[in-house]
Amino acid sequence: MSRGSRTLSALYVAVALWLAYCTVRTWGTVPAWTSLAMAAASLAPLLGIAREGVIAEERRTVAVLREREGRRGAWRDTAAALLAQAEVDAACCERWWTSCATDHDPGCAHRTSRDNSA
């Protein structure tokens, strides 16, 4: 649970206790329906505490899924880098690519003559 969630949960507990205390203190001095309404209101912050717990659990689940996806993504990135490196290694010389296939480096394995326009 994050620090903000813990703070909010502590605030929920404080509000619930305060409302319960007010309910007990006013019991018998005010109409019964107002005391019952106050008692019901003192239970509402408990729903907030439960909600914060659910959110914390969802955040942990998302963190685990992101970790797994990150590992998968790293594997895919490595595979893509290896494939790209293999393509670059198998490619022809740099001058041939930059001169629109009209000129080769002297050490190029695919060396063809300059006047070959086919």
JSON list of C-alpha atoms in Angstrom, two decimals:
[
{"chain": "A", "resi": 1, "resn": "MET", "atom": "CA", "xyz": [0.00, 0.00, 0.00]},
{"chain": "A", "resi": 2, "resn": "SER", "atom": "CA", "xyz": [1.38, 3.42, -0.88]},
{"chain": "A", "resi": 3, "resn": "ARG", "atom": "CA", "xyz": [2.01, 6.17, 1.60]},
{"chain": "A", "resi": 4, "resn": "GLY", "atom": "CA", "xyz": [-0.96, 8.15, 0.28]},
{"chain": "A", "resi": 5, "resn": "SER", "atom": "CA", "xyz": [-3.24, 5.12, 0.63]},
{"chain": "A", "resi": 6, "resn": "ARG", "atom": "CA", "xyz": [-2.06, 4.55, 4.20]},
{"chain": "A", "resi": 7, "resn": "THR", "atom": "CA", "xyz": [-2.69, 8.20, 5.05]},
{"chain": "A", "resi": 8, "resn": "LEU", "atom": "CA", "xyz": [-6.14, 8.06, 3.50]},
{"chain": "A", "resi": 9, "resn": "SER", "atom": "CA", "xyz": [-6.93, 4.83, 5.34]},
{"chain": "A", "resi": 10, "resn": "ALA", "atom": "CA", "xyz": [-5.84, 6.41, 8.63]},
{"chain": "A", "resi": 11, "resn": "LEU", "atom": "CA", "xyz": [-8.11, 9.35, 7.88]},
{"chain": "A", "resi": 12, "resn": "TYR", "atom": "CA", "xyz": [-10.99, 6.96, 7.15]},
{"chain": "A", "resi": 13, "resn": "VAL", "atom": "CA", "xyz": [-10.41, 5.21, 10.47]},
{"chain": "A", "resi": 14, "resn": "ALA", "atom": "CA", "xyz": [-10.34, 8.54, 12.32]},
{"chain": "A", "resi": 15, "resn": "VAL", "atom": "CA", "xyz": [-13.59, 9.67, 10.70]},
{"chain": "A", "resi": 16, "resn": "ALA", "atom": "CA", "xyz": [-15.28, 6.33, 11.42]},
{"chain": "A", "resi": 17, "resn": "LEU", "atom": "CA", "xyz": [-14.21, 6.46, 15.08]},
{"chain": "A", "resi": 18, "resn": "TRP", "atom": "CA", "xyz": [-15.33, 10.07, 15.41]},
{"chain": "A", "resi": 19, "resn": "LEU", "atom": "CA", "xyz": [-18.73, 9.30, 13.93]},
{"chain": "A", "resi": 20, "resn": "ALA", "atom": "CA", "xyz": [-19.11, 6.25, 16.18]},
{"chain": "A", "resi": 21, "resn": "TYR", "atom": "CA", "xyz": [-18.17, 8.37, 19.21]},
{"chain": "A", "resi": 22, "resn": "CYS", "atom": "CA", "xyz": [-20.71, 11.02, 18.22]},
{"chain": "A", "resi": 23, "resn": "THR", "atom": "CA", "xyz": [-23.35, 8.32, 17.78]},
{"chain": "A", "resi": 24, "resn": "VAL", "atom": "CA", "xyz": [-22.74, 6.97, 21.28]},
{"chain": "A", "resi": 25, "resn": "ARG", "atom": "CA", "xyz": [-22.66, 10.44, 22.84]},
{"chain": "A", "resi": 26, "resn": "THR", "atom": "CA", "xyz": [-25.95, 11.53, 21.23]},
{"chain": "A", "resi": 27, "resn": "TRP", "atom": "CA", "xyz": [-27.84, 8.27, 21.76]},
{"chain": "A", "resi": 28, "resn": "GLY", "atom": "CA", "xyz": [-31.01, 9.03, 23.68]},
{"chain": "A", "resi": 29, "resn": "THR", "atom": "CA", "xyz": [-30.69, 12.84, 23.50]},
{"chain": "A", "resi": 30, "resn": "VAL", "atom": "CA", "xyz": [-31.72, 13.18, 19.85]},
{"chain": "A", "resi": 31, "resn": "PRO", "atom": "CA", "xyz": [-34.37, 11.35, 17.83]},
{"chain": "A", "resi": 32, "resn": "ALA", "atom": "CA", "xyz": [-33.54, 7.69, 17.19]},
{"chain": "A", "resi": 33, "resn": "TRP", "atom": "CA", "xyz": [-33.46, 8.07, 13.42]},
{"chain": "A", "resi": 34, "resn": "THR", "atom": "CA", "xyz": [-30.63, 10.61, 13.63]},
{"chain": "A", "resi": 35, "resn": "SER", "atom": "CA", "xyz": [-28.58, 8.29, 15.84]},
{"chain": "A", "resi": 36, "resn": "LEU", "atom": "CA", "xyz": [-29.17, 5.43, 13.41]},
{"chain": "A", "resi": 37, "resn": "ALA", "atom": "CA", "xyz": [-28.20, 7.66, 10.48]},
{"chain": "A", "resi": 38, "resn": "MET", "atom": "CA", "xyz": [-25.01, 8.62, 12.32]},
{"chain": "A", "resi": 39, "resn": "ALA", "atom": "CA", "xyz": [-24.27, 4.93, 13.00]},
{"chain": "A", "resi": 40, "resn": "ALA", "atom": "CA", "xyz": [-24.75, 4.12, 9.29]},
{"chain": "A", "resi": 41, "resn": "ALA", "atom": "CA", "xyz": [-22.52, 7.05, 8.36]},
{"chain": "A", "resi": 42, "resn": "SER", "atom": "CA", "xyz": [-19.80, 5.73, 10.65]},
{"chain": "A", "resi": 43, "resn": "LEU", "atom": "CA", "xyz": [-19.70, 2.53, 8.55]},
{"chain": "A", "resi": 44, "resn": "ALA", "atom": "CA", "xyz": [-19.18, 4.39, 5.25]},
{"chain": "A", "resi": 45, "resn": "PRO", "atom": "CA", "xyz": [-15.47, 5.13, 5.83]},
{"chain": "A", "resi": 46, "resn": "LEU", "atom": "CA", "xyz": [-14.90, 1.40, 6.31]},
{"chain": "A", "resi": 47, "resn": "LEU", "atom": "CA", "xyz": [-15.90, 0.97, 2.65]},
{"chain": "A", "resi": 48, "resn": "GLY", "atom": "CA", "xyz": [-13.18, 3.47, 1.79]},
{"chain": "A", "resi": 49, "resn": "ILE", "atom": "CA", "xyz": [-10.62, 1.39, 3.66]},
{"chain": "A", "resi": 50, "resn": "ALA", "atom": "CA", "xyz": [-11.73, -1.72, 1.76]},
{"chain": "A", "resi": 51, "resn": "ARG", "atom": "CA", "xyz": [-11.52, 0.22, -1.49]},
{"chain": "A", "resi": 52, "resn": "GLU", "atom": "CA", "xyz": [-7.96, 1.33, -0.74]},
{"chain": "A", "resi": 53, "resn": "GLY", "atom": "CA", "xyz": [-7.04, -2.32, -0.11]},
{"chain": "A", "resi": 54, "resn": "VAL", "atom": "CA", "xyz": [-8.50, -3.36, -3.45]},
{"chain": "A", "resi": 55, "resn": "ILE", "atom": "CA", "xyz": [-6.67, -0.56, -5.24]},
{"chain": "A", "resi": 56, "resn": "ALA", "atom": "CA", "xyz": [-3.39, -1.57, -3.58]},
{"chain": "A", "resi": 57, "resn": "GLU", "atom": "CA", "xyz": [-3.89, -5.17, -4.70]},
{"chain": "A", "resi": 58, "resn": "GLU", "atom": "CA", "xyz": [-4.62, -4.04, -8.27]},
{"chain": "A", "resi": 59, "resn": "ARG", "atom": "CA", "xyz": [-1.49, -1.90, -8.28]},
{"chain": "A", "resi": 60, "resn": "ARG", "atom": "CA", "xyz": [0.60, -4.89, -7.20]},
{"chain": "A", "resi": 61, "resn": "THR", "atom": "CA", "xyz": [-0.97, -7.02, -9.94]},
{"chain": "A", "resi": 62, "resn": "VAL", "atom": "CA", "xyz": [-0.30, -4.37, -12.58]},
{"chain": "A", "resi": 63, "resn": "ALA", "atom": "CA", "xyz": [3.30, -4.03, -11.38]},
{"chain": "A", "resi": 64, "resn": "VAL", "atom": "CA", "xyz": [3.84, -7.78, -11.72]},
{"chain": "A", "resi": 65, "resn": "LEU", "atom": "CA", "xyz": [2.30, -7.78, -15.21]},
{"chain": "A", "resi": 66, "resn": "ARG", "atom": "CA", "xyz": [4.45, -4.83, -16.27]},
{"chain": "A", "resi": 67, "resn": "GLU", "atom": "CA", "xyz": [7.53, -6.63, -14.97]},
{"chain": "A", "resi": 68, "resn": "ARG", "atom": "CA", "xyz": [6.68, -9.73, -16.99]},
{"chain": "A", "resi": 69, "resn": "GLU", "atom": "CA", "xyz": [5.88, -7.70, -20.10]},
{"chain": "A", "resi": 70, "resn": "GLY", "atom": "CA", "xyz": [9.13, -5.81, -19.65]},
{"chain": "A", "resi": 71, "resn": "ARG", "atom": "CA", "xyz": [11.05, -9.07, -19.68]},
{"chain": "A", "resi": 72, "resn": "ARG", "atom": "CA", "xyz": [9.18, -10.21, -22.79]},
{"chain": "A", "resi": 73, "resn": "GLY", "atom": "CA", "xyz": [9.78, -6.84, -24.42]},
{"chain": "A", "resi": 74, "resn": "ALA", "atom": "CA", "xyz": [13.49, -7.04, -23.66]},
{"chain": "A", "resi": 75, "resn": "TRP", "atom": "CA", "xyz": [13.63, -10.49, -25.27]},
{"chain": "A", "resi": 76, "resn": "ARG", "atom": "CA", "xyz": [11.80, -9.17, -28.34]},
{"chain": "A", "resi": 77, "resn": "ASP", "atom": "CA", "xyz": [14.14, -6.17, -28.50]},
{"chain": "A", "resi": 78, "resn": "THR", "atom": "CA", "xyz": [17.16, -8.45, -28.32]},
{"chain": "A", "resi": 79, "resn": "ALA", "atom": "CA", "xyz": [15.76, -10.70, -31.04]},
{"chain": "A", "resi": 80, "resn": "ALA", "atom": "CA", "xyz": [14.98, -7.68, -33.24]},
{"chain": "A", "resi": 81, "resn": "ALA", "atom": "CA", "xyz": [18.50, -6.29, -32.69]},
{"chain": "A", "resi": 82, "resn": "LEU", "atom": "CA", "xyz": [20.06, -9.62, -33.65]},
{"chain": "A", "resi": 83, "resn": "LEU", "atom": "CA", "xyz": [17.90, -9.82, -36.78]},
{"chain": "A", "resi": 84, "resn": "ALA", "atom": "CA", "xyz": [18.79, -6.26, -37.75]},
{"chain": "A", "resi": 85, "resn": "GLN", "atom": "CA", "xyz": [22.48, -6.97, -37.18]},
{"chain": "A", "resi": 86, "resn": "ALA", "atom": "CA", "xyz": [22.25, -10.08, -39.38]},
{"chain": "A", "resi": 87, "resn": "GLU", "atom": "CA", "xyz": [20.57, -8.04, -42.12]},
{"chain": "A", "resi": 88, "resn": "VAL", "atom": "CA", "xyz": [23.24, -5.34, -41.91]},
{"chain": "A", "resi": 89, "resn": "ASP", "atom": "CA", "xyz": [26.00, -7.95, -41.98]},
{"chain": "A", "resi": 90, "resn": "ALA", "atom": "CA", "xyz": [24.45, -9.60, -45.04]},
{"chain": "A", "resi": 91, "resn": "ALA", "atom": "CA", "xyz": [23.88, -6.30, -46.83]},
{"chain": "A", "resi": 92, "resn": "CYS", "atom": "CA", "xyz": [26.03, -5.01, -49.61]},
{"chain": "A", "resi": 93, "resn": "CYS", "atom": "CA", "xyz": [28.62, -2.27, -49.25]},
{"chain": "A", "resi": 94, "resn": "GLU", "atom": "CA", "xyz": [27.76, 1.21, -48.04]},
{"chain": "A", "resi": 95, "resn": "ARG", "atom": "CA", "xyz": [28.70, 2.98, -51.27]},
{"chain": "A", "resi": 96, "resn": "TRP", "atom": "CA", "xyz": [26.36, 0.74, -53.25]},
{"chain": "A", "resi": 97, "resn": "TRP", "atom": "CA", "xyz": [23.42, 1.72, -51.01]},
{"chain": "A", "resi": 98, "resn": "THR", "atom": "CA", "xyz": [24.18, 5.43, -51.09]},
{"chain": "A", "resi": 99, "resn": "SER", "atom": "CA", "xyz": [24.86, 5.61, -54.82]},
{"chain": "A", "resi": 100, "resn": "CYS", "atom": "CA", "xyz": [21.56, 4.00, -55.83]},
{"chain": "A", "resi": 101, "resn": "ALA", "atom": "CA", "xyz": [23.19, 0.69, -56.79]},
{"chain": "A", "resi": 102, "resn": "THR", "atom": "CA", "xyz": [25.58, 2.13, -59.35]},
{"chain": "A", "resi": 103, "resn": "ASP", "atom": "CA", "xyz": [28.93, 1.81, -57.56]},
{"chain": "A", "resi": 104, "resn": "HIS", "atom": "CA", "xyz": [30.50, -0.80, -55.24]},
{"chain": "A", "resi": 105, "resn": "ASP", "atom": "CA", "xyz": [33.38, -0.74, -52.81]},
{"chain": "A", "resi": 106, "resn": "PRO", "atom": "CA", "xyz": [36.48, -2.63, -54.03]},
{"chain": "A", "resi": 107, "resn": "GLY", "atom": "CA", "xyz": [36.07, -5.35, -51.40]},
{"chain": "A", "resi": 108, "resn": "CYS", "atom": "CA", "xyz": [32.34, -5.89, -51.99]},
{"chain": "A", "resi": 109, "resn": "ALA", "atom": "CA", "xyz": [31.31, -9.48, -52.72]},
{"chain": "A", "resi": 110, "resn": "HIS", "atom": "CA", "xyz": [28.54, -8.29, -55.06]},
{"chain": "A", "resi": 111, "resn": "ARG", "atom": "CA", "xyz": [30.81, -6.11, -57.10]},
{"chain": "A", "resi": 112, "resn": "THR", "atom": "CA", "xyz": [29.54, -5.42, -60.58]},
{"chain": "A", "resi": 113, "resn": "SER", "atom": "CA", "xyz": [30.82, -3.09, -63.26]},
{"chain": "A", "resi": 114, "resn": "ARG", "atom": "CA", "xyz": [29.82, 0.57, -63.30]},
{"chain": "A", "resi": 115, "resn": "ASP", "atom": "CA", "xyz": [28.23, 0.43, -66.71]},
{"chain": "A", "resi": 116, "resn": "ASN", "atom": "CA", "xyz": [25.90, -2.42, -65.79]},
{"chain": "A", "resi": 117, "resn": "SER", "atom": "CA", "xyz": [22.54, -0.68, -65.88]},
{"chain": "A", "resi": 118, "resn": "ALA", "atom": "CA", "xyz": [20.47, -3.85, -65.63]}
]
